[in-house]
Amino acid sequence: MIADPVEAWAYFFRQADAMTTDEIQQRFNCPAFTEAAQVLDMTQRPQQHRSQYEQRLKAQRDERARMQYAVDQARLEGEALGEARAEARGRISILRKILGGEPESLDSLSLEQLTVIEKELQNQLRERGI
Protein backbone atom coordinates (compact mmCIF):
# COMPACT_ATOMS: atom_id res chain seq x y z
CA MET A 1 0.00 0.00 0.00
CA ILE A 2 1.24 3.49 -0.90
CA ALA A 3 1.15 5.89 2.05
CA ASP A 4 1.36 9.24 0.24
CA PRO A 5 -2.05 10.18 -1.20
CA VAL A 6 -0.57 11.97 -4.24
CA GLU A 7 1.58 8.96 -5.10
CA ALA A 8 -1.39 6.64 -4.56
CA TRP A 9 -3.58 8.60 -6.98
CA ALA A 10 -0.75 8.86 -9.51
CA TYR A 11 -0.28 5.09 -9.33
CA PHE A 12 -4.03 4.59 -9.64
CA PHE A 13 -4.27 6.72 -12.79
CA ARG A 14 -1.29 4.95 -14.39
CA GLN A 15 -2.35 1.40 -13.51
CA ALA A 16 -6.15 1.41 -13.06
CA ASP A 17 -6.96 0.19 -16.55
CA ALA A 18 -4.74 -2.88 -16.00
CA MET A 19 -6.31 -3.75 -12.61
CA THR A 20 -9.70 -5.13 -11.61
CA THR A 21 -11.92 -3.37 -9.09
CA ASP A 22 -11.09 -6.08 -6.55
CA GLU A 23 -7.34 -5.62 -7.08
CA ILE A 24 -7.70 -1.87 -6.64
CA GLN A 25 -9.75 -2.37 -3.48
CA GLN A 26 -7.11 -4.73 -2.04
CA ARG A 27 -4.13 -2.56 -3.01
CA PHE A 28 -5.52 0.77 -1.80
CA ASN A 29 -8.06 -0.29 0.85
CA CYS A 30 -9.80 3.08 0.60
CA PRO A 31 -13.44 3.79 -0.32
CA ALA A 32 -12.43 6.69 -2.61
CA PHE A 33 -10.27 4.42 -4.76
CA THR A 34 -12.91 1.69 -4.81
CA GLU A 35 -15.52 4.19 -5.96
CA ALA A 36 -13.16 5.60 -8.59
CA ALA A 37 -12.48 2.06 -9.87
CA GLN A 38 -16.21 1.37 -10.07
CA VAL A 39 -16.79 4.58 -12.04
CA LEU A 40 -13.89 3.74 -14.37
CA ASP A 41 -15.30 0.24 -14.84
CA MET A 42 -18.73 1.66 -15.60
CA THR A 43 -17.38 4.09 -18.21
CA GLN A 44 -15.94 1.15 -20.12
CA ARG A 45 -19.26 -0.68 -20.33
CA PRO A 46 -21.81 -0.45 -23.13
CA GLN A 47 -24.07 2.63 -23.24
CA GLN A 48 -27.11 0.70 -21.97
CA HIS A 49 -25.23 -0.40 -18.83
CA ARG A 50 -23.97 3.14 -18.24
CA SER A 51 -27.51 4.50 -18.57
CA GLN A 52 -28.82 2.00 -16.05
CA TYR A 53 -25.94 2.84 -13.69
CA GLU A 54 -26.63 6.58 -14.02
CA GLN A 55 -30.35 6.01 -13.39
CA ARG A 56 -29.54 4.06 -10.21
CA LEU A 57 -27.21 6.85 -9.05
CA LYS A 58 -29.89 9.45 -9.75
CA ALA A 59 -32.48 7.41 -7.86
CA GLN A 60 -30.10 7.13 -4.90
CA ARG A 61 -29.40 10.88 -4.91
CA ASP A 62 -33.12 11.64 -5.19
CA GLU A 63 -33.90 9.34 -2.26
CA ARG A 64 -31.16 10.95 -0.14
CA ALA A 65 -32.56 14.38 -1.00
CA ARG A 66 -36.11 13.29 -0.08
CA MET A 67 -34.89 11.88 3.22
CA GLN A 68 -32.91 15.03 4.03
CA TYR A 69 -35.94 17.18 3.20
CA ALA A 70 -38.12 15.05 5.50
CA VAL A 71 -35.55 15.35 8.31
CA ASP A 72 -35.32 19.13 7.82
CA GLN A 73 -39.12 19.50 7.82
CA ALA A 74 -39.47 17.37 10.96
CA ARG A 75 -36.81 19.49 12.70
CA LEU A 76 -38.58 22.72 11.72
CA GLU A 77 -41.95 21.38 12.88
CA GLY A 78 -40.41 20.26 16.16
CA GLU A 79 -38.84 23.66 16.71
CA ALA A 80 -42.12 25.42 15.94
CA LEU A 81 -44.01 23.14 18.31
CA GLY A 82 -41.42 23.72 21.03
CA GLU A 83 -41.69 27.47 20.61
CA ALA A 84 -45.48 27.35 20.70
CA ARG A 85 -45.43 25.26 23.89
CA ALA A 86 -42.92 27.63 25.51
CA GLU A 87 -45.07 30.65 24.65
CA ALA A 88 -48.21 28.94 26.00
CA ARG A 89 -46.40 28.04 29.25
CA GLY A 90 -45.33 31.68 29.58
CA ARG A 91 -48.86 32.98 29.08
CA ILE A 92 -50.24 30.46 31.60
CA SER A 93 -47.60 31.48 34.12
CA ILE A 94 -48.60 35.12 33.78
CA LEU A 95 -52.32 34.31 34.06
CA ARG A 96 -51.71 32.24 37.20
CA LYS A 97 -49.73 35.07 38.78
CA ILE A 98 -52.53 37.51 38.01
CA LEU A 99 -55.06 35.12 39.56
CA GLY A 100 -52.82 34.54 42.60
CA GLY A 101 -52.43 30.82 41.90
CA GLU A 102 -49.50 28.61 42.60
CA PRO A 103 -47.11 27.77 39.77
CA GLU A 104 -47.27 24.18 38.55
CA SER A 105 -44.96 22.31 36.24
CA LEU A 106 -46.24 22.46 32.69
CA ASP A 107 -43.25 20.86 30.97
CA SER A 108 -44.84 17.49 30.24
CA LEU A 109 -48.09 18.86 28.83
CA SER A 110 -48.96 18.88 25.13
CA LEU A 111 -49.80 22.07 23.26
CA GLU A 112 -53.47 21.05 23.26
CA GLN A 113 -53.47 20.58 27.03
CA LEU A 114 -51.74 23.92 27.51
CA THR A 115 -54.33 25.61 25.29
CA VAL A 116 -57.17 24.19 27.41
CA ILE A 117 -55.53 25.41 30.65
CA GLU A 118 -54.92 28.85 29.14
CA LYS A 119 -58.58 29.17 28.08
CA GLU A 120 -59.76 28.10 31.55
CA LEU A 121 -57.53 30.72 33.18
CA GLN A 122 -58.75 33.42 30.77
CA ASN A 123 -62.36 32.48 31.65
CA GLN A 124 -61.52 32.82 35.35
CA LEU A 125 -60.10 36.28 34.67
CA ARG A 126 -63.30 37.32 32.88
CA GLU A 127 -65.46 35.94 35.67
CA ARG A 128 -63.52 38.00 38.21
CA GLY A 129 -63.71 41.06 35.99
CA ILE A 130 -59.96 41.40 35.74
C-alpha atoms as a printed R data frame, in Angstrom:
    type eleno elety resid chain resno       x      y       z
1   ATOM     1    CA   MET     A     1   0.000  0.000   0.000
2   ATOM     2    CA   ILE     A     2   1.244  3.488  -0.895
3   ATOM     3    CA   ALA     A     3   1.148  5.895   2.048
4   ATOM     4    CA   ASP     A     4   1.365  9.244   0.235
5   ATOM     5    CA   PRO     A     5  -2.052 10.180  -1.203
6   ATOM     6    CA   VAL     A     6  -0.572 11.972  -4.240
7   ATOM     7    CA   GLU     A     7   1.580  8.957  -5.096
8   ATOM     8    CA   ALA     A     8  -1.394  6.638  -4.558
9   ATOM     9    CA   TRP     A     9  -3.576  8.598  -6.981
10  ATOM    10    CA   ALA     A    10  -0.746  8.859  -9.514
11  ATOM    11    CA   TYR     A    11  -0.276  5.093  -9.335
12  ATOM    12    CA   PHE     A    12  -4.026  4.589  -9.643
13  ATOM    13    CA   PHE     A    13  -4.267  6.717 -12.792
14  ATOM    14    CA   ARG     A    14  -1.289  4.951 -14.392
15  ATOM    15    CA   GLN     A    15  -2.351  1.399 -13.509
16  ATOM    16    CA   ALA     A    16  -6.147  1.406 -13.056
17  ATOM    17    CA   ASP     A    17  -6.957  0.186 -16.546
18  ATOM    18    CA   ALA     A    18  -4.744 -2.875 -15.995
19  ATOM    19    CA   MET     A    19  -6.311 -3.752 -12.612
20  ATOM    20    CA   THR     A    20  -9.696 -5.128 -11.611
21  ATOM    21    CA   THR     A    21 -11.922 -3.368  -9.094
22  ATOM    22    CA   ASP     A    22 -11.088 -6.078  -6.550
23  ATOM    23    CA   GLU     A    23  -7.342 -5.619  -7.081
24  ATOM    24    CA   ILE     A    24  -7.705 -1.867  -6.638
25  ATOM    25    CA   GLN     A    25  -9.745 -2.365  -3.485
26  ATOM    26    CA   GLN     A    26  -7.113 -4.734  -2.038
27  ATOM    27    CA   ARG     A    27  -4.134 -2.559  -3.005
28  ATOM    28    CA   PHE     A    28  -5.518  0.773  -1.805
29  ATOM    29    CA   ASN     A    29  -8.057 -0.288   0.848
30  ATOM    30    CA   CYS     A    30  -9.802  3.075   0.598
31  ATOM    31    CA   PRO     A    31 -13.440  3.789  -0.317
32  ATOM    32    CA   ALA     A    32 -12.432  6.690  -2.613
33  ATOM    33    CA   PHE     A    33 -10.266  4.416  -4.760
34  ATOM    34    CA   THR     A    34 -12.915  1.690  -4.810
35  ATOM    35    CA   GLU     A    35 -15.525  4.192  -5.964
36  ATOM    36    CA   ALA     A    36 -13.157  5.600  -8.592
37  ATOM    37    CA   ALA     A    37 -12.477  2.057  -9.865
38  ATOM    38    CA   GLN     A    38 -16.211  1.369 -10.073
39  ATOM    39    CA   VAL     A    39 -16.786  4.583 -12.038
40  ATOM    40    CA   LEU     A    40 -13.888  3.737 -14.365
41  ATOM    41    CA   ASP     A    41 -15.296  0.244 -14.836
42  ATOM    42    CA   MET     A    42 -18.726  1.658 -15.602
43  ATOM    43    CA   THR     A    43 -17.384  4.091 -18.214
44  ATOM    44    CA   GLN     A    44 -15.935  1.151 -20.120
45  ATOM    45    CA   ARG     A    45 -19.258 -0.683 -20.330
46  ATOM    46    CA   PRO     A    46 -21.814 -0.445 -23.135
47  ATOM    47    CA   GLN     A    47 -24.070  2.634 -23.240
48  ATOM    48    CA   GLN     A    48 -27.110  0.699 -21.967
49  ATOM    49    CA   HIS     A    49 -25.229 -0.397 -18.830
50  ATOM    50    CA   ARG     A    50 -23.969  3.142 -18.239
51  ATOM    51    CA   SER     A    51 -27.511  4.498 -18.569
52  ATOM    52    CA   GLN     A    52 -28.818  1.996 -16.049
53  ATOM    53    CA   TYR     A    53 -25.939  2.839 -13.688
54  ATOM    54    CA   GLU     A    54 -26.633  6.583 -14.016
55  ATOM    55    CA   GLN     A    55 -30.345  6.009 -13.394
56  ATOM    56    CA   ARG     A    56 -29.545  4.065 -10.213
57  ATOM    57    CA   LEU     A    57 -27.213  6.851  -9.049
58  ATOM    58    CA   LYS     A    58 -29.891  9.447  -9.752
59  ATOM    59    CA   ALA     A    59 -32.482  7.411  -7.859
60  ATOM    60    CA   GLN     A    60 -30.103  7.132  -4.898
61  ATOM    61    CA   ARG     A    61 -29.404 10.883  -4.905
62  ATOM    62    CA   ASP     A    62 -33.118 11.635  -5.195
63  ATOM    63    CA   GLU     A    63 -33.899  9.342  -2.263
64  ATOM    64    CA   ARG     A    64 -31.165 10.948  -0.135
65  ATOM    65    CA   ALA     A    65 -32.562 14.384  -1.001
66  ATOM    66    CA   ARG     A    66 -36.113 13.290  -0.077
67  ATOM    67    CA   MET     A    67 -34.894 11.878   3.222
68  ATOM    68    CA   GLN     A    68 -32.912 15.031   4.030
69  ATOM    69    CA   TYR     A    69 -35.944 17.176   3.199
70  ATOM    70    CA   ALA     A    70 -38.119 15.052   5.504
71  ATOM    71    CA   VAL     A    71 -35.554 15.354   8.310
72  ATOM    72    CA   ASP     A    72 -35.316 19.130   7.820
73  ATOM    73    CA   GLN     A    73 -39.120 19.496   7.822
74  ATOM    74    CA   ALA     A    74 -39.465 17.375  10.962
75  ATOM    75    CA   ARG     A    75 -36.815 19.492  12.697
76  ATOM    76    CA   LEU     A    76 -38.582 22.716  11.720
77  ATOM    77    CA   GLU     A    77 -41.948 21.385  12.879
78  ATOM    78    CA   GLY     A    78 -40.410 20.256  16.157
79  ATOM    79    CA   GLU     A    79 -38.838 23.662  16.711
80  ATOM    80    CA   ALA     A    80 -42.121 25.419  15.941
81  ATOM    81    CA   LEU     A    81 -44.015 23.144  18.313
82  ATOM    82    CA   GLY     A    82 -41.420 23.715  21.031
83  ATOM    83    CA   GLU     A    83 -41.687 27.472  20.615
84  ATOM    84    CA   ALA     A    84 -45.484 27.347  20.699
85  ATOM    85    CA   ARG     A    85 -45.432 25.257  23.887
86  ATOM    86    CA   ALA     A    86 -42.919 27.629  25.514
87  ATOM    87    CA   GLU     A    87 -45.073 30.646  24.654
88  ATOM    88    CA   ALA     A    88 -48.206 28.944  26.000
89  ATOM    89    CA   ARG     A    89 -46.403 28.040  29.253
90  ATOM    90    CA   GLY     A    90 -45.326 31.676  29.581
91  ATOM    91    CA   ARG     A    91 -48.859 32.975  29.080
92  ATOM    92    CA   ILE     A    92 -50.237 30.460  31.596
93  ATOM    93    CA   SER     A    93 -47.603 31.480  34.122
94  ATOM    94    CA   ILE     A    94 -48.602 35.123  33.780
95  ATOM    95    CA   LEU     A    95 -52.319 34.314  34.058
96  ATOM    96    CA   ARG     A    96 -51.714 32.245  37.195
97  ATOM    97    CA   LYS     A    97 -49.734 35.073  38.778
98  ATOM    98    CA   ILE     A    98 -52.534 37.511  38.009
99  ATOM    99    CA   LEU     A    99 -55.059 35.121  39.565
100 ATOM   100    CA   GLY     A   100 -52.816 34.539  42.595
101 ATOM   101    CA   GLY     A   101 -52.434 30.822  41.905
102 ATOM   102    CA   GLU     A   102 -49.500 28.607  42.602
103 ATOM   103    CA   PRO     A   103 -47.108 27.769  39.775
104 ATOM   104    CA   GLU     A   104 -47.269 24.177  38.546
105 ATOM   105    CA   SER     A   105 -44.963 22.306  36.241
106 ATOM   106    CA   LEU     A   106 -46.238 22.459  32.686
107 ATOM   107    CA   ASP     A   107 -43.248 20.862  30.974
108 ATOM   108    CA   SER     A   108 -44.839 17.487  30.242
109 ATOM   109    CA   LEU     A   109 -48.092 18.855  28.829
110 ATOM   110    CA   SER     A   110 -48.957 18.883  25.134
111 ATOM   111    CA   LEU     A   111 -49.805 22.071  23.263
112 ATOM   112    CA   GLU     A   112 -53.465 21.047  23.258
113 ATOM   113    CA   GLN     A   113 -53.472 20.583  27.035
114 ATOM   114    CA   LEU     A   114 -51.736 23.923  27.514
115 ATOM   115    CA   THR     A   115 -54.332 25.614  25.293
116 ATOM   116    CA   VAL     A   116 -57.169 24.194  27.407
117 ATOM   117    CA   ILE     A   117 -55.528 25.408  30.645
118 ATOM   118    CA   GLU     A   118 -54.923 28.850  29.143
119 ATOM   119    CA   LYS     A   119 -58.582 29.175  28.083
120 ATOM   120    CA   GLU     A   120 -59.758 28.099  31.551
121 ATOM   121    CA   LEU     A   121 -57.532 30.725  33.183
122 ATOM   122    CA   GLN     A   122 -58.752 33.419  30.773
123 ATOM   123    CA   ASN     A   123 -62.358 32.484  31.653
124 ATOM   124    CA   GLN     A   124 -61.523 32.816  35.355
125 ATOM   125    CA   LEU     A   125 -60.097 36.280  34.671
126 ATOM   126    CA   ARG     A   126 -63.298 37.319  32.879
127 ATOM   127    CA   GLU     A   127 -65.464 35.945  35.672
128 ATOM   128    CA   ARG     A   128 -63.517 38.000  38.209
129 ATOM   129    CA   GLY     A   129 -63.706 41.064  35.991
130 ATOM   130    CA   ILE     A   130 -59.957 41.397  35.742
